[in-house]
Amino acid sequence: MKTRFKAHIETHFPEMLQKPFLLACSGGVDSMVLWTLCRESGLDFEVAHCNFNLRGDDSTKDADFVTEMGIIWNQTIHVKQFNTVAYSASHKQSLQESARVLRYEWFADLLRERNLTFTITAHHADDQLETFLINLIRGTGLEGLTGIPAAAKGIRRPLLPFDREEILAYAHDTKTPWREDASNTEEKYLRNRLRQSVIPNLKKADSRVLGNFEKSLDFLKGSRALLGNHIAEVRDRVLEKEGEVVRFPLKALEQLSPLDPYLYELFRPYGFTDWQALRRLMDGISGKEIRSATHRLLRDRTALLLRPVQAQSQEIYQIYPQVSPNPSDLPMILSEVAHMEQAGKNVLYVDRETLKEGLQLRKWQKGDYFYPLGMSGRQKIAKYFKDHKFNLFEKEDQWILCSGDAIVWLVGHRPDERFKVTGQTKQILRLEWRG
Amino acid sequence: MKTRFKAHIETHFPEMLQKPFLLACSGGVDSMVLWTLCRESGLDFEVAHCNFNLRGDDSTKDADFVTEMGIIWNQTIHVKQFNTVAYSASHKQSLQESARVLRYEWFADLLRERNLTFTITAHHADDQLETFLINLIRGTGLEGLTGIPAAAKGIRRPLLPFDREEILAYAHDTKTPWREDASNTEEKYLRNRLRQSVIPNLKKADSRVLGNFEKSLDFLKGSRALLGNHIAEVRDRVLEKEGEVVRFPLKALEQLSPLDPYLYELFRPYGFTDWQALRRLMDGISGKEIRSATHRLLRDRTALLLRPVQAQSQEIYQIYPQVSPNPSDLPMILSEVAHMEQAGKNVLYVDRETLKEGLQLRKWQKGDYFYPLGMSGRQKIAKYFKDHKFNLFEKEDQWILCSGDAIVWLVGHRPDERFKVTGQTKQILRLEWRG
């Protein structure tokens, strides 16, 4: 195996022969064999072990074992403790996903700090097939069936062409020690069943299964790449950017056929994977909204509007006479002027004396009302929005200039009657909105 | 099961309730249960059984059994004998592929003759998963992993949502008789192994496997459809038609990335599935050619040229003084004229007296030579081709007008010196090529 391993890295990962890298080691047989192979090939590397603290005493013993092997084999070793449970709770992610994120974040940090090229992991051919079958059993799309990549950002997987039997045999031949993984997650359970009763029978049914399976994966990866090109082209044709909002015109979407897989591919990058929900949104009434972990998707009259989820600012910024410290993101400019000139929707002149409570800027709130300039009586701002066909995102983004409880300006749209400049005005304030 | 079956066809195959159809029956448990279900649902149908004569006595017994059930159940039944072995030999196809072709051809004939809507077959959920795994094990692309379609041209598969256990249980409940399939092809062997030892363990590993697998298949079908759209667009962008030859300019091909899967998808419809061979052809020297069962692909200087495989005509057509009977595909018009006028590359005037052996038309042959008009001496036509950069297809398509062994005209290109009209010419023949 050592000879084939060396030939494989010479062809596919020549950097491993030239520059120091990081070896991710759980203490299990696969990563311990990878360690042995790299040692025996005389490569320059350091070892990293994550302790996710998910299996009590066993987690500690794994970390101790890897540390000890580092001393015996005289290898630089990094061990880090993670509070995976807390991370999982605070990030609303599964333990498994949390461990994945924590692991790869730390590896990336180590690469930078220690000046290493990339991290190598011990995934092998059986892992590939197991992962494929697990995703198949769980009902997944093409991207879940294209396998574990041999090279991805900052990661290399030099054991992918080798299977479990070879690895075990090599561990025995070289007397490499390892620790059995004692974890018992749902995925682990499924993986073990596949490992024990499904895959051996597949191999018995056809001995070429791993090799041919690799060929199938290559085909699927190719298809996936072409599909990626197609979706990029369709995306360019269909979507329109408007600031941070992305518009998907309904007319353009409706021309896509078959629609469901297009919806899936177009909106999956934003966390929307339920194409039936997308379909209902398209067919539903305007004003409806669905959310993913990262994005909001709004059914507007003629388009689906997409924007990132973000905390809506609840702050109130002082504009006059004091100015909030460093409100650099508020493009409102105030000046005292002798007379009015150059009006426009982004410029407002007010009578300073009417501003008993100064000027403040805040986002629109439900219940807001004002006395629109030139109209008699008051109007709910919600009514103004409706009359002018504001969509939800536009309403949320609308700035309001107030003086205490009273609204001075629906910024960029309509001034209030009560603060206007009249013949009696002594001091004019000019406000310019540069949003 | 009967209730679910009825609900399923009402939703997905309502035509089965309205118009007579054909039921394909092997005599095995799946198709016998389908027969029972259709009978008990009071549907209007006829039954077809193919005897491929591949299993000697067993084949006959299967046919007898189905015929007998037709009598007992008072159902119109069609049985046909096929010489599958002979067909397989003469068409150079596997027995399995031959049986498939023969079966579907006959079903199509029966639909027309008997005025039936479509053929229904008894493929079920386990068949789907088995087929998927077989293709996976064999190393196949996306199209091999998208499953058996519920509806294809002239075929419907109303049992796809049902699994093997349900079908067996229903056979027992209704005392439906059937015959065990005694065939033992390589695929059958593989299928049985999957059926006995792989799929039961997959189901044990996760009981939702069939349902989720269906979801995975839906995803893959969706991806396949989008990929089909993409390839159609790329094909439109890349290829150029020139008569029956299709040009794939190398420049356009080289811009496709990743190239290998594009080559696979673009040339698969013409029977070329080995992308490495396609790659070698692109990178190779001009003049090389590869062939599939149906097409030839030629590396020309700036493009790959594709054309259907066809028998090259070896015939010699008489043009003058006799004319071959009905050479309607030969667009050569001969007339006697008083003087020459309106020359051009597709018109030739010859001196009748020089034509001791009449005029014949045939395709170019290796070794042909002529005395080009205006040149002294003779020239190999192969040399003319080379000088004028004819590609292989153009050479093969080149017509030659002869008089016995002597070449009169390299049609559409160059007349021969020896047959030209001179001051001594008494009778001029005018030949016009309308190719």
Coordinates of N, CA and C in Angstrom, one line a residue, chain A residues 77 81 86 137-138 160 181 211 239 267 307 313 336 356 397 402 414:
Chain A
I77 N 2.1 18.2 17.4 CA 0.7 17.8 17.5 C -0.1 18.9 18.1
Q81 N -9.9 21.6 22.4 CA -11.1 21.2 23.0 C -12.2 22.1 22.4
A86 N -22.6 23.5 23.3 CA -23.0 24.9 23.4 C -23.1 25.6 22.0
I137 N -30.4 7.1 0.6 CA -31.5 6.7 1.5 C -32.2 7.8 2.1
R138 N -31.6 9.0 2.3 CA -32.2 10.1 2.9 C -33.0 11.0 1.9
L160 N -8.6 8.5 -0.8 CA -9.8 8.1 -1.5 C -9.7 6.9 -2.4
D181 N -13.7 4.0 17.3 CA -14.6 5.1 17.5 C -15.9 4.6 18.2
G211 N -14.5 0.2 -7.9 CA -13.9 0.9 -9.1 C -15.0 1.5 -10.0
L239 N -32.3 36.8 -13.1 CA -32.3 37.7 -12.0 C -31.8 39.1 -12.2
F267 N -32.8 28.6 -6.0 CA -32.9 29.2 -4.6 C -32.2 28.4 -3.6
R307 N -33.7 38.9 -0.1 CA -32.7 39.7 0.6 C -32.2 38.9 1.8
S313 N -32.9 47.7 12.2 CA -32.4 48.7 13.1 C -33.6 49.3 13.9
E336 N -28.1 75.2 7.8 CA -28.9 76.3 8.0 C -28.8 77.2 6.8
K356 N -39.8 71.8 18.1 CA -39.6 72.0 19.5 C -38.8 70.8 20.1
D397 N -37.5 49.4 5.0 CA -36.3 50.2 4.7 C -36.6 51.7 4.8
C402 N -38.4 62.5 12.4 CA -39.4 63.0 13.4 C -38.9 64.1 14.2
R414 N -42.5 62.3 1.1 CA -43.5 63.3 1.4 C -43.2 64.1 2.7

